[in-house]
XYZ file of C-alpha atoms in Angstrom:
437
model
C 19.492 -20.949 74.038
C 17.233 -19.495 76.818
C 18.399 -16.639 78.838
C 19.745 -17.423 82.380
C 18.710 -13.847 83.845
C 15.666 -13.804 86.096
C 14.750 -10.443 84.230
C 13.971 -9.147 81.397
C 17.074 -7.343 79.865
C 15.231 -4.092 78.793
C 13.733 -3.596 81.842
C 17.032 -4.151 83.653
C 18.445 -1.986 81.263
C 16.020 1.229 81.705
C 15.846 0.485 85.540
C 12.394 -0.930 85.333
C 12.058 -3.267 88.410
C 15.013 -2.644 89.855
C 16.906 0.206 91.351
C 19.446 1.817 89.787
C 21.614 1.543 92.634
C 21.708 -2.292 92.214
C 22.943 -1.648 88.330
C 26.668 -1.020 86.989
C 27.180 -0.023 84.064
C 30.667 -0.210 81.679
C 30.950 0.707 78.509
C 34.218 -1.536 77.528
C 36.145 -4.016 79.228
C 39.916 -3.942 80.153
C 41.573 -6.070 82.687
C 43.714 -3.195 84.794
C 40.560 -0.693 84.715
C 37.383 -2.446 84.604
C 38.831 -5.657 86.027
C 39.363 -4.712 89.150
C 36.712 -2.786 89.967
C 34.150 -5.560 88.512
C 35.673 -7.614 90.949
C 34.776 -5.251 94.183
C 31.330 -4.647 93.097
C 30.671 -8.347 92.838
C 32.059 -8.718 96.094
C 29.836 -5.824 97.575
C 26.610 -6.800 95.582
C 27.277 -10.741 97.087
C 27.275 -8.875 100.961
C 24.135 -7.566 100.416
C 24.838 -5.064 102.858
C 21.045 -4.401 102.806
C 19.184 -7.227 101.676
C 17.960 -6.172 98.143
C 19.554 -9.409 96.537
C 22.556 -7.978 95.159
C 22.813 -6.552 91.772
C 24.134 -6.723 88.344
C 27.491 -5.506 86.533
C 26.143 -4.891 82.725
C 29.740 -4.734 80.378
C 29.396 -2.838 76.958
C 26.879 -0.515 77.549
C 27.722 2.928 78.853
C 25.900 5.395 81.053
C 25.210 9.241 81.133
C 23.715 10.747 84.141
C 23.289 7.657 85.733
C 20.793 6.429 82.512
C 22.334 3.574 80.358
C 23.430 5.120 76.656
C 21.113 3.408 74.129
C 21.811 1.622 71.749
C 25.075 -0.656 73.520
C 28.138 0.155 72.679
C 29.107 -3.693 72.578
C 31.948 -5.897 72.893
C 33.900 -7.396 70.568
C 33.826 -11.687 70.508
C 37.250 -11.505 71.607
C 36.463 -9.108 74.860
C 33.375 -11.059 75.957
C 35.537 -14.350 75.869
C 38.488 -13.024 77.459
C 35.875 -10.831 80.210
C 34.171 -13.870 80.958
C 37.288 -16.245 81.370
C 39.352 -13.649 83.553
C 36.019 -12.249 85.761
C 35.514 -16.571 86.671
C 39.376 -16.795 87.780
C 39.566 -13.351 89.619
C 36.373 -14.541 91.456
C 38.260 -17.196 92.884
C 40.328 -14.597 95.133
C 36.803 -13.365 96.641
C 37.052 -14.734 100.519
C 35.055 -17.203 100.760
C 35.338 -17.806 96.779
C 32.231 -16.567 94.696
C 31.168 -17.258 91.841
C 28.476 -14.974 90.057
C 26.124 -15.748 86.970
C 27.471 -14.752 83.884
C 25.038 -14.119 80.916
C 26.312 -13.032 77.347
C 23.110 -10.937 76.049
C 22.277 -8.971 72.858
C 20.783 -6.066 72.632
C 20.189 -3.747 69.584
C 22.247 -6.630 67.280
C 25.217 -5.972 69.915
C 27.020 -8.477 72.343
C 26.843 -6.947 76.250
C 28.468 -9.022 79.126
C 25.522 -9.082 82.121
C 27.179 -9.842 85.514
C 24.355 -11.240 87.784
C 25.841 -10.963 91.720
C 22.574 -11.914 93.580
C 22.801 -12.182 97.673
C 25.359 -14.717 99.251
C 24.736 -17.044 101.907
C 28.214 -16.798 102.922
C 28.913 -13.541 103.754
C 31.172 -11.379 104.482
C 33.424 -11.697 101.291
C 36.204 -9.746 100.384
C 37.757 -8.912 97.645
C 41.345 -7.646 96.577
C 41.983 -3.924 96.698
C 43.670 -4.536 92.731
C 44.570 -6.603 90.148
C 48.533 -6.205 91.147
C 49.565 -9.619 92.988
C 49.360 -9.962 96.967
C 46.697 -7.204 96.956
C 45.634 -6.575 99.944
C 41.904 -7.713 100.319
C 39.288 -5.750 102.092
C 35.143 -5.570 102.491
C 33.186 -3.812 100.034
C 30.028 -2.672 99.953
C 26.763 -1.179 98.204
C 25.464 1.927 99.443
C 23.315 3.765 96.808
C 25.100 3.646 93.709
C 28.589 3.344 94.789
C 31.017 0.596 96.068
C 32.166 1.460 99.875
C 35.703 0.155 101.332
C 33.946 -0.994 104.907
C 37.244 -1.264 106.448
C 37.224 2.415 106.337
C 34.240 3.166 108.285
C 33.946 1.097 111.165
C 30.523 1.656 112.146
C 29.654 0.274 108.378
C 32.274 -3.091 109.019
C 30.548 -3.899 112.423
C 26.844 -4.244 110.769
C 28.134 -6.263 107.561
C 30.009 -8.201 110.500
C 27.358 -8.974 112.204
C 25.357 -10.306 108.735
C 27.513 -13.257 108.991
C 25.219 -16.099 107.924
C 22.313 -14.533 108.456
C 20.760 -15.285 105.588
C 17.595 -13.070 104.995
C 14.205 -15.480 106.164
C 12.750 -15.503 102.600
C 16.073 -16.874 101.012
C 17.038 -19.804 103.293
C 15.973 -23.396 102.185
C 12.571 -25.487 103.375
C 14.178 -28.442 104.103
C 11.136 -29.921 105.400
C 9.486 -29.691 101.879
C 10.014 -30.930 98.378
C 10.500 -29.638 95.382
C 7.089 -30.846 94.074
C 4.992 -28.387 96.424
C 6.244 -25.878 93.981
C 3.484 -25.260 90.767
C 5.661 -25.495 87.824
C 3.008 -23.168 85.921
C 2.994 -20.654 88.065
C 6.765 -20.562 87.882
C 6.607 -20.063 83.938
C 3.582 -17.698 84.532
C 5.611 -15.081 86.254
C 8.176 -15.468 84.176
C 6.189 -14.588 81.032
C 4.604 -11.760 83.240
C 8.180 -10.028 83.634
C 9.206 -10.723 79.936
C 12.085 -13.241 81.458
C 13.772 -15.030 78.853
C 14.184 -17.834 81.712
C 10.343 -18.679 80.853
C 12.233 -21.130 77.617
C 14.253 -23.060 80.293
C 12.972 -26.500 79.589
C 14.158 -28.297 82.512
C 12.566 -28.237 85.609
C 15.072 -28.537 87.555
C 17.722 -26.320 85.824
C 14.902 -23.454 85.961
C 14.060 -23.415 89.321
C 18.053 -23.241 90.190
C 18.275 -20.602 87.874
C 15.623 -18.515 89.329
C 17.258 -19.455 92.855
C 13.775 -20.997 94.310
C 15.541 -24.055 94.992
C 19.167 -25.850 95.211
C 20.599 -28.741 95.881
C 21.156 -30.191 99.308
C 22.870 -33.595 99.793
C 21.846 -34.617 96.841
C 18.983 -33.495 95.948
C 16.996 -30.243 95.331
C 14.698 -28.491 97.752
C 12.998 -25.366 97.712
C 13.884 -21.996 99.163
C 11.281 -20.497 100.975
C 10.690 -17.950 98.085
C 9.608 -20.335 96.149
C 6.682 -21.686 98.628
C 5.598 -18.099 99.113
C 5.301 -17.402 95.320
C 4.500 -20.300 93.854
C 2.791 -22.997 95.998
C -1.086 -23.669 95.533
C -0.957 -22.610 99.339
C 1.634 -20.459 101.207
C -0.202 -20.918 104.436
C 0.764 -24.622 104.911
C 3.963 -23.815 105.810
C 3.922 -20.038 107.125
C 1.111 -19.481 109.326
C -0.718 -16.263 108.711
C 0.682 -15.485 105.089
C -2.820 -14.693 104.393
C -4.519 -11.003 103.948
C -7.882 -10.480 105.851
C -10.173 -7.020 105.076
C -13.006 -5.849 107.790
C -15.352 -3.522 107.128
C -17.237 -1.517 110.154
C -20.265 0.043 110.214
C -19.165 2.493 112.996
C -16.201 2.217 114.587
C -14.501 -0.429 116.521
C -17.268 -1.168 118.493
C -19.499 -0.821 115.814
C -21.326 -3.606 113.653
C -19.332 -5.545 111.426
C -20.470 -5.164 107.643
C -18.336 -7.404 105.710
C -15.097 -9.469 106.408
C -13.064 -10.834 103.049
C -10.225 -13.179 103.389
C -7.370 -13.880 100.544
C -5.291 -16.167 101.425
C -4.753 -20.401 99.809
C -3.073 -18.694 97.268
C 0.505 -17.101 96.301
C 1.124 -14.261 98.321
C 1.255 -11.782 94.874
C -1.684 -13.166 93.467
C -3.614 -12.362 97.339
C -1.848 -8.827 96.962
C -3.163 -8.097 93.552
C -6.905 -9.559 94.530
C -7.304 -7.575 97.368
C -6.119 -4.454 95.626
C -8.797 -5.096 93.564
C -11.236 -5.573 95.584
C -10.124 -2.469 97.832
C -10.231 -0.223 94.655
C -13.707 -1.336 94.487
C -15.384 -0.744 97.767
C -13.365 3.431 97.354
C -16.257 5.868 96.590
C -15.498 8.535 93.433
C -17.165 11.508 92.957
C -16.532 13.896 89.732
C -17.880 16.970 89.805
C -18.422 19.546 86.731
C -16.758 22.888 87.689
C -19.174 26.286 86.436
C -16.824 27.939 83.665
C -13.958 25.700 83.924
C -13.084 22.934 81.503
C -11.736 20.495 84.044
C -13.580 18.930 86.522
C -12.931 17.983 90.298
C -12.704 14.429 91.762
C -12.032 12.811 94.589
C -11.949 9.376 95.878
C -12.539 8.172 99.217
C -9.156 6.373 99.557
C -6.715 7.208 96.825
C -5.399 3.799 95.038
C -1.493 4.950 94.665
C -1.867 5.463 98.043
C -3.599 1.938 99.222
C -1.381 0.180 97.181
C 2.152 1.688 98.222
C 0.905 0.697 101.885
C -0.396 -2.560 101.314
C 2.654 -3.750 98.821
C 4.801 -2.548 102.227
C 3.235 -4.852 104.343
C 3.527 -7.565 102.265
C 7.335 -6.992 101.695
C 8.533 -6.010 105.047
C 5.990 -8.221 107.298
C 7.955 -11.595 108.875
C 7.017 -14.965 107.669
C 8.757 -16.529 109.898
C 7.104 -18.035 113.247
C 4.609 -14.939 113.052
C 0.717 -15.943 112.510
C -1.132 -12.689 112.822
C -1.819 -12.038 108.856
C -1.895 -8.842 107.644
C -5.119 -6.693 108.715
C -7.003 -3.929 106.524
C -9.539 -1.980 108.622
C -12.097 -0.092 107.174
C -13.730 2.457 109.673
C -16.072 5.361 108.521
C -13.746 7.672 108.576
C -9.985 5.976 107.747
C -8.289 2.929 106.622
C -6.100 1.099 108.788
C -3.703 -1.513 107.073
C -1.367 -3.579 109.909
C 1.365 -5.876 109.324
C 3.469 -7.790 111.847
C 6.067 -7.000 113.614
C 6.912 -3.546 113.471
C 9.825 -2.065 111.478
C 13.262 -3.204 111.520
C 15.938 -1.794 114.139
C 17.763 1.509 113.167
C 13.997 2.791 111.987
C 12.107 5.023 114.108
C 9.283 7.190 114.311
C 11.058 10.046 112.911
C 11.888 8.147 109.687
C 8.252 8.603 108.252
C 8.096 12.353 108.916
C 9.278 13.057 105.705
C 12.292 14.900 106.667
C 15.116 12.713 106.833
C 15.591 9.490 104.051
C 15.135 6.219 105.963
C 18.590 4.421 107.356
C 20.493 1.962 105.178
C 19.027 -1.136 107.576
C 18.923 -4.311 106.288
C 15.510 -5.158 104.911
C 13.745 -8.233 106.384
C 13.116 -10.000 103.076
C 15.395 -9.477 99.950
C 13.553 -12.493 97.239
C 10.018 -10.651 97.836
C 10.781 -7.004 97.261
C 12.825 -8.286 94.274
C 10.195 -10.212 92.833
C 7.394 -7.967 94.063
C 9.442 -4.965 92.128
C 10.104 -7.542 88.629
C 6.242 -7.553 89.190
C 5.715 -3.860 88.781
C 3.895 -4.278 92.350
C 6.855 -2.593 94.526
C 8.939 0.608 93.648
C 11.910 1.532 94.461
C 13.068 1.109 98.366
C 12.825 4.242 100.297
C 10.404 6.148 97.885
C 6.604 4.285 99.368
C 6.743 6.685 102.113
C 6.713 9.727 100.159
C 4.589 8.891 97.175
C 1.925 7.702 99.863
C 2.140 11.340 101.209
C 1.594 12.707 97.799
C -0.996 10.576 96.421
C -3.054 11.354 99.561
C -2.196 15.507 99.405
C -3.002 15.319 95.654
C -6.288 13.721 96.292
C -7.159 16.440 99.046
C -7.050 13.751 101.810
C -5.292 14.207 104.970
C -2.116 13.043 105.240
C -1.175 9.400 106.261
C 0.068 8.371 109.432
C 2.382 5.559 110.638
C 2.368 3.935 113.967
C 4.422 1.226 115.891
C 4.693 0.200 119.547
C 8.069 0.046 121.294
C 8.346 -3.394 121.523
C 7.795 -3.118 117.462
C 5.456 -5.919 117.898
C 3.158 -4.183 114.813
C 3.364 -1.439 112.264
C 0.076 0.179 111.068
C -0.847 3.005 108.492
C -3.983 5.080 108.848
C -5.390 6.789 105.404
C -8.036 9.132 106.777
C -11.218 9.112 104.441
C -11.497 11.893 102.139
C -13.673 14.760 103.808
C -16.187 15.236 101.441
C -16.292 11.463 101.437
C -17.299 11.919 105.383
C -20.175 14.927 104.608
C -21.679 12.067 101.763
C -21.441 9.513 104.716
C -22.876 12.282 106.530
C -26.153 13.377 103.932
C -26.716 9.441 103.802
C -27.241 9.276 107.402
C -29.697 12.107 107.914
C -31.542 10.867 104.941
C -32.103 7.339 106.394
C -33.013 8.567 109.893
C -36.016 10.746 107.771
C -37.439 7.556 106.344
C -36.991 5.444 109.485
């Protein structure tokens, strides 16, 4: 029978593709321990108190530092039955009632429960306090790797509060569409890329519900808007300016222009991956044989960790919705400029990217895209672009990066400054041409 889980189970498992924080582990199952607080993470993974899609509850595999124990410690036949029947009845004292996806798994020739909480569209829910009858019922939610009481903290209650039905942009249904401008073999081609047992599904219909890219509305199915942006022959149709576009200059802004390059009639991972590409190519390398040492130096003109941290941002936190500029890479002389529209989200500021303080628990702007963009191996864990950006650039001997927005947030742009020995070969070129003019 083919998997239900939109991931593959090692990777989930090992943290590959998804945070830890979105992963809880148990290493047995009883109903006056584990019951109860299954039920409260479920409920806090289904607020998606910051738009990462909820999580998962794995039951029968322990965990040691925060790093599942390997192999499973398993459940017996008779706890996975009895897990499974009392986790679907509890569920029906979340308020509003949810209901998450429950997947029976085996790993290392043992049975594991996997409790698959994505994201509701009905938020707030919550849950009872305990398993005792009349318990009093209260909001939970996930910050890092912990469940939170937000009836506690009122600061916390007011922003889950004011989630209510505001479903994240990338996760609300085309209703305008059908389910047919969705490619079928691209569906199944990501699939097999992540190692997804899903990729056997074969129905149609029941795999595209299962992978949440589209549902049923009065009858019949439509897609979510996920589903256009991954896997439609051409994104574009529907939101204006999901498209990629890379200028070269010859000097600077006012300078000639060299070459423009445009990705776009195409899924917005496979224009990510394309342009990476063909960024990696235009970057300049030099390797350079050190007198009496083994190693030798290198550089690059743009460092590629470092391009493709920024540009995987901008493709997960830029707005789909009603916004037509696409994303812009400029390539100057001297520094790479890659924009995305708008600017950050509120509760982000200009201190944020310092690298002194962690960025704010905000909401993210699109939850489906960073999740598949992560199952991918294209996008890392939230919060850690900024500072692997920083060090990619210091360990290349390149300036360090710098982050800009207006205050009206209406853009958010990241300069890479050119390598400077990169500049002093621009440089030699320069003189040499003007000799032979």
């Amino acid at each position: 029978m083919p998997s239900i889980l939109p991931i593959n189970i090692e990777d989930l498992l090992h943290c590959r593709g998804v945070e830890s924080a979105r992963i809880e582990l148990k290493a047995s199952w009883d109903e006056q321990t584990t019951g109860s607080q299954v039920i409260r993470t479920i409920c806090a993974f289904a607020n998606d108190f910051q738009n990462l899609n909820g999580g998962y509850v794995v039951i029968g595999v322990g965990e040691q530092d925060g790093v599942a124990v390997m192999p499973p410690k398993g459940l017996s036949p008779v706890d996975l039955a009895r897990a499974q029947q009392w986790i679907r009845g509890r569920c029906n004292t979340i308020d509003p009632i949810y209901q998450p996806v429950l997947s029976p798994e085996v790993v290392s020739g043992r049975s594991i429960l996997v409790v698959w909480a994505p994201g509701s569209q009905m938020r707030p829910h919550q849950a009872p306090e305990s398993s005792e009858k009349g318990a009093a019922r209260k909001y939970y939610i996930r910050l890092g790797s912990s469940t939170i009481d937000a009836d506690s903290r009122a600061e916390l209650k007011t922003q889950l509060m004011q989630l209510t039905a505001r479903v994240p942009f990338d996760d609300r249904r085309a209703l305008q569409t059908s389910v047919l401008d969705i490619r079928e073999t691209k569906v199944r081609e990501f699939l097999h890329d992540i190692g997804s047992g899903l990729v056997d599904e074969p129905d149609t219909q029941t795999l595209y519900r299962n992978l949440r890219i589209a549902e049923s509305v009065n009858g019949h199915d439509v897609p979510r808007n996920i589903g256009l942006l991954f896997f439609s022959q051409n994104p574009e149709q529907w939101f204006p300016g999901a498209r990629i576009e890379v200028v070269q200059f010859a000097a600077d802004a006012a300078g000639d222009l060299i070459e423009e390059k445009v990705f776009a009639q195409r899924p917005i991972q496979e224009q990510l991956r394309e342009c990476l590409g063909y960024l990696d190519n235009l970057s300049v390398r030099l390797i350079q044989k050190l007198p009496d040492l083994a190693q030798a130096a290198h550089w690059v003109s743009y460092p590629s960790l470092a391009v493709r941290e920024v540009l995987v941002n901008a493709v997960y936190h830029r707005s789909y919705e009603n916004e037509h500029e696409p994303i812009k890479v400029y390539i100057y002389r001297d520094r790479m400029e890659i924009i995305s529209y708008p600017g950050p989200v509120p509760g982000i500021e200009r201190y944020h990217f310092d690298g002194q303080v962690a960025l704010p628990p905000v909401p993210a702007r699109n939850r489906r895209i960073g999740e598949f963009l992560k199952d991918l191996k294209l996008a890392e864990a939230r919060g850690t672009g900024i500072p692997r950006v920083k060090r990619a650039m210091q360990q290349n001997g390149s300036p360090p990066p710098m982050f800009d927005f207006d205050q009206s947030r209406s853009y958010f742009r990241t300069i890479l400054p050119a390598h400077p020995e990169y500049l002093a070969v621009l440089g030699l070129q320069d003189l040499g041409n003007q000799r032979f003019k």
